[in-house]
PDB file of C-alpha atoms in Angstrom:
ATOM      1  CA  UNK Q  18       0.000   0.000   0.000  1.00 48.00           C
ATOM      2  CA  UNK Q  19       1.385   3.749  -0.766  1.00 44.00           C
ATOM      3  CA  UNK Q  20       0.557   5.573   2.143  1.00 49.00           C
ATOM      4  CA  UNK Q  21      -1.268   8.638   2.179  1.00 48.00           C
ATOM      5  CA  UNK Q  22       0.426  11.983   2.834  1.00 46.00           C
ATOM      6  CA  UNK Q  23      -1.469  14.666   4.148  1.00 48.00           C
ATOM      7  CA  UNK Q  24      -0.791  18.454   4.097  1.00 45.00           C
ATOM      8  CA  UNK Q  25       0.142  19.975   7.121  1.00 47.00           C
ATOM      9  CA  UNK Q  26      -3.163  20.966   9.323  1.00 44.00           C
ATOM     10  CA  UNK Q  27      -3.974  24.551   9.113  1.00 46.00           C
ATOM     11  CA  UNK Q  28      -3.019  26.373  12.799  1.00 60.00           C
ATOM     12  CA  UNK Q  29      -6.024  26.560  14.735  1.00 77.00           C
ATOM     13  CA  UNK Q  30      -6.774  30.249  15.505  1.00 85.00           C
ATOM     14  CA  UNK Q  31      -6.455  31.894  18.901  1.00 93.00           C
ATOM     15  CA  UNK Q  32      -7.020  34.255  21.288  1.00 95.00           C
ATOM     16  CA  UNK Q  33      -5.489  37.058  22.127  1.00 97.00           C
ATOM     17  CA  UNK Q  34      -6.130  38.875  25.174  1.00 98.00           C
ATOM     18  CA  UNK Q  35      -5.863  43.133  26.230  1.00 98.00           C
ATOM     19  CA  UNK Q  36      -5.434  44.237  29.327  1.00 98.00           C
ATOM     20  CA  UNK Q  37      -5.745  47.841  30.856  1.00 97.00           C
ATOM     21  CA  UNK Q  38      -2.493  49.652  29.690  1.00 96.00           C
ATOM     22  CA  UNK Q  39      -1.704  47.499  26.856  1.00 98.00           C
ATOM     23  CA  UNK Q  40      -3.103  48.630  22.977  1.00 98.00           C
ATOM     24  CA  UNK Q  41      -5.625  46.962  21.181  1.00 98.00           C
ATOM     25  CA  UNK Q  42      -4.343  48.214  18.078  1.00 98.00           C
ATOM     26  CA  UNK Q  43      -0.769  46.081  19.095  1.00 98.00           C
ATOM     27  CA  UNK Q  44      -3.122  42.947  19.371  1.00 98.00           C
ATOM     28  CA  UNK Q  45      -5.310  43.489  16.109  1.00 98.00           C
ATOM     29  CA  UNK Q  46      -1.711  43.946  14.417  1.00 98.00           C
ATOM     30  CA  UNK Q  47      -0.580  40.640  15.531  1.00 97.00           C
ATOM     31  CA  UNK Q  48      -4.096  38.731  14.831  1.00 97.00           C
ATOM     32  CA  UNK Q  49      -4.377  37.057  11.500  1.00 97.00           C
ATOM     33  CA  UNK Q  50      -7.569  36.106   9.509  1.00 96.00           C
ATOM     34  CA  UNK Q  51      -9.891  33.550  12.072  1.00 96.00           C
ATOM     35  CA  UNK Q  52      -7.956  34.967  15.195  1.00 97.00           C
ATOM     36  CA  UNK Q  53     -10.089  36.716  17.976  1.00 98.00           C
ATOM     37  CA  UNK Q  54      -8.680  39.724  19.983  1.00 98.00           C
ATOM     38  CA  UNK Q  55     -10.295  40.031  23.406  1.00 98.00           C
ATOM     39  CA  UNK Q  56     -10.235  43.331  25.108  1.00 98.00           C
ATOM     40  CA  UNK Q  57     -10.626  43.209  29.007  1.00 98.00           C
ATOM     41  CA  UNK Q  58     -12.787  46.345  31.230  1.00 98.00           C
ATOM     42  CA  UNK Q  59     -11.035  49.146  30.962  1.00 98.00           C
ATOM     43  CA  UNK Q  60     -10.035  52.545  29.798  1.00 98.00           C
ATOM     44  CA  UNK Q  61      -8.176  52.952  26.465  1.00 98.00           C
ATOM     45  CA  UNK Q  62      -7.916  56.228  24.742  1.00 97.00           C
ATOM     46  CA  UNK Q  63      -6.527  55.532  21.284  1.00 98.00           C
ATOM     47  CA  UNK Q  64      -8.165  54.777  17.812  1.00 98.00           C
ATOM     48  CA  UNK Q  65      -8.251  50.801  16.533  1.00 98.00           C
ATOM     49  CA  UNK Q  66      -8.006  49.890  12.796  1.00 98.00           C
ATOM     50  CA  UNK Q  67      -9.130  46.593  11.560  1.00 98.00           C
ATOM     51  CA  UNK Q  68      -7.603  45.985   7.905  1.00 97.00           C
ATOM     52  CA  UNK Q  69      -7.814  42.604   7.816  1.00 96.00           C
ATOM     53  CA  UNK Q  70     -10.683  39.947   7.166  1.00 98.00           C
ATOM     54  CA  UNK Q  71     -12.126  37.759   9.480  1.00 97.00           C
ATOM     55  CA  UNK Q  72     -10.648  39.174  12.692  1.00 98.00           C
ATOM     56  CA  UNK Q  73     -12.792  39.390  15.878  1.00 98.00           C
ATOM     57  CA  UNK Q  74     -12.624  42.029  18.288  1.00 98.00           C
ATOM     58  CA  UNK Q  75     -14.872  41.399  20.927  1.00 98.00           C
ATOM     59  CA  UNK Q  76     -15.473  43.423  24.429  1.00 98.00           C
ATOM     60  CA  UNK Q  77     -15.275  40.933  27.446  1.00 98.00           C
ATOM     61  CA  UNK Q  78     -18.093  42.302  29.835  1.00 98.00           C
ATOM     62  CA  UNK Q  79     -17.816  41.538  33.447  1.00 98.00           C
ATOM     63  CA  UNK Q  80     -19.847  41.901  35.816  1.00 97.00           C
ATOM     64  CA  UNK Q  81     -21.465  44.896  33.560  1.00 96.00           C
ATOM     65  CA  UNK Q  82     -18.269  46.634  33.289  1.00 98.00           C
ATOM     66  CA  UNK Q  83     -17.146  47.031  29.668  1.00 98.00           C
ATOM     67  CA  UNK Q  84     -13.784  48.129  27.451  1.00 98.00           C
ATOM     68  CA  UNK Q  85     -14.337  51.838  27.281  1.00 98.00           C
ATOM     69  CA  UNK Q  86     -12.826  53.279  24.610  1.00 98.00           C
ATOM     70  CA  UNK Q  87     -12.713  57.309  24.632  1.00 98.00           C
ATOM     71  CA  UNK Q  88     -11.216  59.363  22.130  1.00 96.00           C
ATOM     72  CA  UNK Q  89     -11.774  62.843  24.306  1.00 90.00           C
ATOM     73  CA  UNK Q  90      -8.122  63.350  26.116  1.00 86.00           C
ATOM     74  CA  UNK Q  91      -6.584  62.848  22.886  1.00 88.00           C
ATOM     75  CA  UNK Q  92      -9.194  64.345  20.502  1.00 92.00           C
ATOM     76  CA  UNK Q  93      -9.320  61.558  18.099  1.00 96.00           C
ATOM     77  CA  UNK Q  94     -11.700  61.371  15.116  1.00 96.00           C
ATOM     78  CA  UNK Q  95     -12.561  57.895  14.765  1.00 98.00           C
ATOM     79  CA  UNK Q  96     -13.231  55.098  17.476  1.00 98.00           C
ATOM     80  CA  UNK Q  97     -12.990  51.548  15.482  1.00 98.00           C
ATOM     81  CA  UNK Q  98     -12.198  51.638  11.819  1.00 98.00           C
ATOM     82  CA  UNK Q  99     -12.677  48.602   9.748  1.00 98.00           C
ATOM     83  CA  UNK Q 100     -12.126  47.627   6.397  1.00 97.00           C
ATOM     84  CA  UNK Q 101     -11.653  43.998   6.380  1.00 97.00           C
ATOM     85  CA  UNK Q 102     -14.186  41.429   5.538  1.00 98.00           C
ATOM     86  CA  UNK Q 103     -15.748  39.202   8.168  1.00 98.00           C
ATOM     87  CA  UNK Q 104     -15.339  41.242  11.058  1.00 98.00           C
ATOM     88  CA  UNK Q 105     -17.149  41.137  14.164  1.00 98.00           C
ATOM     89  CA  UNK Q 106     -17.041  44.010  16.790  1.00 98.00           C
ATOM     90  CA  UNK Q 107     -18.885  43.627  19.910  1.00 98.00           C
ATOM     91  CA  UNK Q 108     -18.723  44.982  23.625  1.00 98.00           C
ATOM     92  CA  UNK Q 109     -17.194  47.793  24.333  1.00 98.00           C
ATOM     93  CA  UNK Q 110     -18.475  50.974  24.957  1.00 98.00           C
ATOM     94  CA  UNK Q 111     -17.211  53.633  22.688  1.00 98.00           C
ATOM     95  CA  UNK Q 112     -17.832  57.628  23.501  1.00 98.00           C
ATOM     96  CA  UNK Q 113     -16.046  61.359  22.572  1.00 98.00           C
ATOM     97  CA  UNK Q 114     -15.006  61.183  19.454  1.00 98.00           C
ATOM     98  CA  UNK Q 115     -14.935  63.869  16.443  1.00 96.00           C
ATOM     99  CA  UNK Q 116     -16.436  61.939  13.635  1.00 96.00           C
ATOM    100  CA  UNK Q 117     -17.257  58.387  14.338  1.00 97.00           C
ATOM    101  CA  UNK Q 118     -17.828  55.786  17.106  1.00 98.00           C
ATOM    102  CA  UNK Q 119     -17.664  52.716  14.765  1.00 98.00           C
ATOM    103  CA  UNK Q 120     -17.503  52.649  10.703  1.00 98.00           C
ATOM    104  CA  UNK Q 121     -16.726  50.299   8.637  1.00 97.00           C
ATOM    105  CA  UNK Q 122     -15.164  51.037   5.165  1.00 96.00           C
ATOM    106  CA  UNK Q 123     -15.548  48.777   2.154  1.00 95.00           C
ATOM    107  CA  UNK Q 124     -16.193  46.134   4.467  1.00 97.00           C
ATOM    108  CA  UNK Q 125     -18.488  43.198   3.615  1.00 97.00           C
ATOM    109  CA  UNK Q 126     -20.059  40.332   5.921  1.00 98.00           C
ATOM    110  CA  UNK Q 127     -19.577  42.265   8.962  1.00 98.00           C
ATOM    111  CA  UNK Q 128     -21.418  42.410  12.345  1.00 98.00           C
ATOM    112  CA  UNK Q 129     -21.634  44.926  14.866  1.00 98.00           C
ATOM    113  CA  UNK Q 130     -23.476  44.103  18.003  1.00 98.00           C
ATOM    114  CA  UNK Q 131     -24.254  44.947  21.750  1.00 98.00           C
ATOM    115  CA  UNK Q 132     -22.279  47.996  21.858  1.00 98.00           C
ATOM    116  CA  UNK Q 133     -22.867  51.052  23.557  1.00 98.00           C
ATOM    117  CA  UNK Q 134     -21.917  54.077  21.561  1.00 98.00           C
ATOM    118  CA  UNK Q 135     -22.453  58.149  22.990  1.00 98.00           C
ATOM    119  CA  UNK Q 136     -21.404  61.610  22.448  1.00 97.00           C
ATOM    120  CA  UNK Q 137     -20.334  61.426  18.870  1.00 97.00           C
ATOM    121  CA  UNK Q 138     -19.341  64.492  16.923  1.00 95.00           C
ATOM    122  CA  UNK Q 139     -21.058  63.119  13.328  1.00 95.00           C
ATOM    123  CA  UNK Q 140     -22.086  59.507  12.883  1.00 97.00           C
ATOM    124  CA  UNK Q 141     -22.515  56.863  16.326  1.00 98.00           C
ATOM    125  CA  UNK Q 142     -22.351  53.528  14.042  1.00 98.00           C
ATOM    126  CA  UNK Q 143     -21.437  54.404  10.191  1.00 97.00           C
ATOM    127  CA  UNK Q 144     -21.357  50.939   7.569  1.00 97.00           C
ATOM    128  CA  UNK Q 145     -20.096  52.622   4.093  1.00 95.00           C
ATOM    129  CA  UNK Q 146     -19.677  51.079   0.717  1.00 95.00           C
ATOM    130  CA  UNK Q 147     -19.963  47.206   1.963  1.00 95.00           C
ATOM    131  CA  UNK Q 148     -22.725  44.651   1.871  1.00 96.00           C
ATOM    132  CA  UNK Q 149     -23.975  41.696   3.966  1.00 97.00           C
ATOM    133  CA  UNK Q 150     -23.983  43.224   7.536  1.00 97.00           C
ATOM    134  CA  UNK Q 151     -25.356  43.187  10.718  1.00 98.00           C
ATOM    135  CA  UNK Q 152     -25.764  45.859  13.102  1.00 98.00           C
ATOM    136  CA  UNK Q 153     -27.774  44.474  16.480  1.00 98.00           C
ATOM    137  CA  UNK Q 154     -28.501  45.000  19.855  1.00 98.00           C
ATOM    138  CA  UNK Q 155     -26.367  48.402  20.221  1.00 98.00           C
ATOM    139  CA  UNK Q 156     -27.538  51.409  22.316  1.00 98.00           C
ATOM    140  CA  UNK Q 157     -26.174  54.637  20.643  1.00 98.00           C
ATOM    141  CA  UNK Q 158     -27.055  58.051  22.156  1.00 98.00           C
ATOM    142  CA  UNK Q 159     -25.748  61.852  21.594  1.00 96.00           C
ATOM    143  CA  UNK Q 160     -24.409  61.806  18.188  1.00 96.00           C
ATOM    144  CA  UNK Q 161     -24.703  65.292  16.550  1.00 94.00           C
ATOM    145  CA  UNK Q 162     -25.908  63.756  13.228  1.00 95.00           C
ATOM    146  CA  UNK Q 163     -27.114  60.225  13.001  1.00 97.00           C
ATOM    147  CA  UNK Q 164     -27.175  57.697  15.427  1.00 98.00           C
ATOM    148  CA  UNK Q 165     -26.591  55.077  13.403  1.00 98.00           C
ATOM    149  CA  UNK Q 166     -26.339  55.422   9.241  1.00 97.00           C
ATOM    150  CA  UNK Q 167     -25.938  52.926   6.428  1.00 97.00           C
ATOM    151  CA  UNK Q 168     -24.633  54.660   2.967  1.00 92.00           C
ATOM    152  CA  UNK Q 169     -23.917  53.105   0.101  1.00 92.00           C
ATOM    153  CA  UNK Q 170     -25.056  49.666   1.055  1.00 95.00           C
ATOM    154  CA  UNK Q 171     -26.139  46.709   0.025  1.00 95.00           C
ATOM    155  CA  UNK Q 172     -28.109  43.922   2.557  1.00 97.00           C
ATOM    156  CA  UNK Q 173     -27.646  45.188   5.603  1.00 97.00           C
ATOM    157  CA  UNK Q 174     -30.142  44.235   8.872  1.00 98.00           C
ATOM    158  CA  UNK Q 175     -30.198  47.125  11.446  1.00 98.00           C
ATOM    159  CA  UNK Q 176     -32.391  45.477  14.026  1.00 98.00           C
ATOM    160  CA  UNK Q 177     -33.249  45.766  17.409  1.00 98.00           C
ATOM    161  CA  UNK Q 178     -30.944  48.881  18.212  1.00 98.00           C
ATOM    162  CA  UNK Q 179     -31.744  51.378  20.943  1.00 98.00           C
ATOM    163  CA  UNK Q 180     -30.972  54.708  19.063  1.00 98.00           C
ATOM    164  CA  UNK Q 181     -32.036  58.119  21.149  1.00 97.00           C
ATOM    165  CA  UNK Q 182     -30.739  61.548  21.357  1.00 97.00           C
ATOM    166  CA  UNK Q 183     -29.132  62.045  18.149  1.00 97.00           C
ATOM    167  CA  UNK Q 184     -29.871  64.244  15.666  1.00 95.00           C
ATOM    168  CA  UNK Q 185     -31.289  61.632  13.372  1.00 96.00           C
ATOM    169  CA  UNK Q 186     -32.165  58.450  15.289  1.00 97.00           C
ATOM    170  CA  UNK Q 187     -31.270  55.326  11.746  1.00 98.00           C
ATOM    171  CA  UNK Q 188     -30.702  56.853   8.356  1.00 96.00           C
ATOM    172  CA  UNK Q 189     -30.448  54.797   5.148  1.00 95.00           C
ATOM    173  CA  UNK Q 190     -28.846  56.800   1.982  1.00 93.00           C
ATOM    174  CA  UNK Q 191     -28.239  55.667  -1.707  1.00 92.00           C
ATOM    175  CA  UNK Q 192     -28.520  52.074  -0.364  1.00 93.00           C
ATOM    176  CA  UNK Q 193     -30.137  48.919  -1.427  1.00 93.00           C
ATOM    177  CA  UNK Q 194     -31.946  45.931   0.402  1.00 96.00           C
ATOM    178  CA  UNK Q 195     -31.439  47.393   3.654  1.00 97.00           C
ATOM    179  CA  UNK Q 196     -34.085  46.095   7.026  1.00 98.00           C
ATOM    180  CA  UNK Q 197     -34.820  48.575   9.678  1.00 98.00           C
ATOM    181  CA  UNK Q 198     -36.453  46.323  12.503  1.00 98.00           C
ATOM    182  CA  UNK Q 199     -37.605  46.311  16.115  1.00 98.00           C
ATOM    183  CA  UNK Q 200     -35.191  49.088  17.115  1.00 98.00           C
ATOM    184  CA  UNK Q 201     -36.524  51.643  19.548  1.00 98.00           C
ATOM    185  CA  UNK Q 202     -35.642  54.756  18.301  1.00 98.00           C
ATOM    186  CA  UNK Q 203     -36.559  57.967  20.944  1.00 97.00           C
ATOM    187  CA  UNK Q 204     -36.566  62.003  21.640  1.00 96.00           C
ATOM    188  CA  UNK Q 205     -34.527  62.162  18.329  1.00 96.00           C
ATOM    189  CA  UNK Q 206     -34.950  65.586  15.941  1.00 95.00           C
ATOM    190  CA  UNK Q 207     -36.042  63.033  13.674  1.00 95.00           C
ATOM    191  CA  UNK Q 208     -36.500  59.356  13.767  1.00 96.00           C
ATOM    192  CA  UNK Q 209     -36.088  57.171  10.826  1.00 97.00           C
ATOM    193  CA  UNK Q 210     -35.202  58.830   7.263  1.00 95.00           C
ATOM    194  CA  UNK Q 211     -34.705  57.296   4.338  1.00 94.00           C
ATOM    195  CA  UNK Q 212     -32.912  59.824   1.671  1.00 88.00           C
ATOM    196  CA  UNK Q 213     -30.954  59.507  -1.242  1.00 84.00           C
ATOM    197  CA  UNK Q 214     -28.588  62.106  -2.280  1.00 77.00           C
ATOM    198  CA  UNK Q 215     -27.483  63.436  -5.808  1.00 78.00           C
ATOM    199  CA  UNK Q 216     -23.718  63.302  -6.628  1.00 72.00           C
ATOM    200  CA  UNK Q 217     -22.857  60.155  -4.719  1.00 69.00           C
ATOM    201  CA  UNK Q 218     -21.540  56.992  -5.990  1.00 71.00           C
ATOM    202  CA  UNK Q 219     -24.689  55.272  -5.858  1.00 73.00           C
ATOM    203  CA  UNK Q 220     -27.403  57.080  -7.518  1.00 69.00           C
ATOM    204  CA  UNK Q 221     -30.347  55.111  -6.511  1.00 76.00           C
ATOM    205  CA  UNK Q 222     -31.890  53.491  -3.528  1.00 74.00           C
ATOM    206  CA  UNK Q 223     -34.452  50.213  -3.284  1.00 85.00           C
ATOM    207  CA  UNK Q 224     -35.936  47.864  -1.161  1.00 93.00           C
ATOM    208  CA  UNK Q 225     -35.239  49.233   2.119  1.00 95.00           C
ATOM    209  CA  UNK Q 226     -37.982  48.152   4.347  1.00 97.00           C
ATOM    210  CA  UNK Q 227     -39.254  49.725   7.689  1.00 97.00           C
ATOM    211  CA  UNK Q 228     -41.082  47.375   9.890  1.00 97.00           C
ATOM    212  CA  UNK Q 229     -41.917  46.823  13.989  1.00 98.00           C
ATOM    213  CA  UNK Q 230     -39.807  49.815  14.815  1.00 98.00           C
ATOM    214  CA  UNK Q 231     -41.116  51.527  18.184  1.00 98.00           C
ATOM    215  CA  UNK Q 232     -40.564  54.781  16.634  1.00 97.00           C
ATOM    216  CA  UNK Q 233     -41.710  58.097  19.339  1.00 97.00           C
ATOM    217  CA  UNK Q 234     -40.947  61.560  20.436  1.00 95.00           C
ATOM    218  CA  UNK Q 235     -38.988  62.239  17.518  1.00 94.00           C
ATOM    219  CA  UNK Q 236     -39.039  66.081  17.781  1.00 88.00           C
ATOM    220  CA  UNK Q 237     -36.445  67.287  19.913  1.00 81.00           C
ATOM    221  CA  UNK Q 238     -35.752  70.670  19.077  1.00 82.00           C
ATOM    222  CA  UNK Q 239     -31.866  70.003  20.882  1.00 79.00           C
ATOM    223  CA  UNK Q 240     -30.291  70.484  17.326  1.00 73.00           C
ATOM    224  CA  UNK Q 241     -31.983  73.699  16.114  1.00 66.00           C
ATOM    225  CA  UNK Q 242     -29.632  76.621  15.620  1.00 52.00           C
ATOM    226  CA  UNK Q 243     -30.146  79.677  17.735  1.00 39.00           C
ATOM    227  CA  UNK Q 244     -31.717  82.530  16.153  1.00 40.00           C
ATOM    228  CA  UNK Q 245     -28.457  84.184  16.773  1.00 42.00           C
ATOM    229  CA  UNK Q 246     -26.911  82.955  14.261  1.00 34.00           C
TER     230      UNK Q 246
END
């Protein structure tokens, strides 16, 4: 008999962990495509870029207490950038900074869930120019534009999201087979638009459906400008 040879077995992935006073960035640059970067309660202050695909970075929540990441001290723009495929970013709690909590860029097959996201300068969640996502279960609050907004998009299932005190609660632009469902969106200027824009990318937008939302006391007048100026 000629025995069989096999190929070596692929490495199993693993788990890296983050403790207070270490980066997350210095453990999502050492994590390769099925790894899973675990980021212990605490406070981290810096911005974390996710450029490659199917990398996990997940918020271990004990006892209630969550990763915070805060971008006030050192006025950073952007909380959690990614751009790889297949991530999933879930957790942490993610307030002050100047543009956005979490966005994802180009990114398909993503999923961002049971996060809590406040006082955001422009968008609280922002999925842009990537299909097949997921955004669940987060509580965003105290963005100055939208609370959570999908442009661009294709297939993307915004559902069961508590969005409130944001200048626009869930906004879907120039996108395509998007679901807006059983979120609770609250004391918002307004709740739920759905807008397309001239002079983007994407000139069109279809099948976005808007269904069980608990949609109420969208009228805050928080965001008007004073007649001053």
């Amino acid at each position: 008999l000629v025995p069989l040879i096999l190929g070596p077995l692929s490495a199993s992935a693993a788990d890296i962990v983050v403790n207070p006073g270490e980066r997350i960035q210095a453990a999502v640059n050492r994590a390769v495509s099925g790894d899973t970067v675990r980021v212990m309660p605490g406070l981290y202050e810096e911005t974390v870029y996710i450029d490659k695909d199917d990398v996990d970075l997940i918020g271990v929540i004990v006892d209630g207490a969550r990763p915070i990441l805060d971008g006030g001290k050192k006025d950073l723009h952007d909380g959690i950038i990614a751009s790889g495929h297949g991530v999933v970013i879930s957790g942490f709690h993610v307030r002050n900074y100047r543009s956005n909590g979490i966005t994802t860029q180009g990114a398909n097959n993503y999923r961002i869930h049971n996060n809590i996201v406040e006082n955001i300068f422009l968008y609280g969640i922002f999925p842009q120019f990537g299909k097949n996502g997921v955004v669940s279960q987060n509580i965003i609050s105290n963005t100055s534009d939208a609370g959570i907004y999908v442009g661009i998009s294709e297939n993307v299932d915004i559902i069961a999201n508590e969005v409130f005190d944001n200048a626009l609660g869930i906004e879907a632009e120039n996108s395509h087979r998007i679901l807006i469902e059983s979120n609770y969106v609250h004391d918002n200027a307004v709740g739920i638009p759905v807008v397309i824009f001239p002079g983007l990318q994407t000139k069109t937008a279809a099948d976005v459906v808007v269904r069980n939302n608990m949609v109420i006391n969208n009228n805050s007048t928080k965001f008007e400008r004073s007649k001053d100026h």
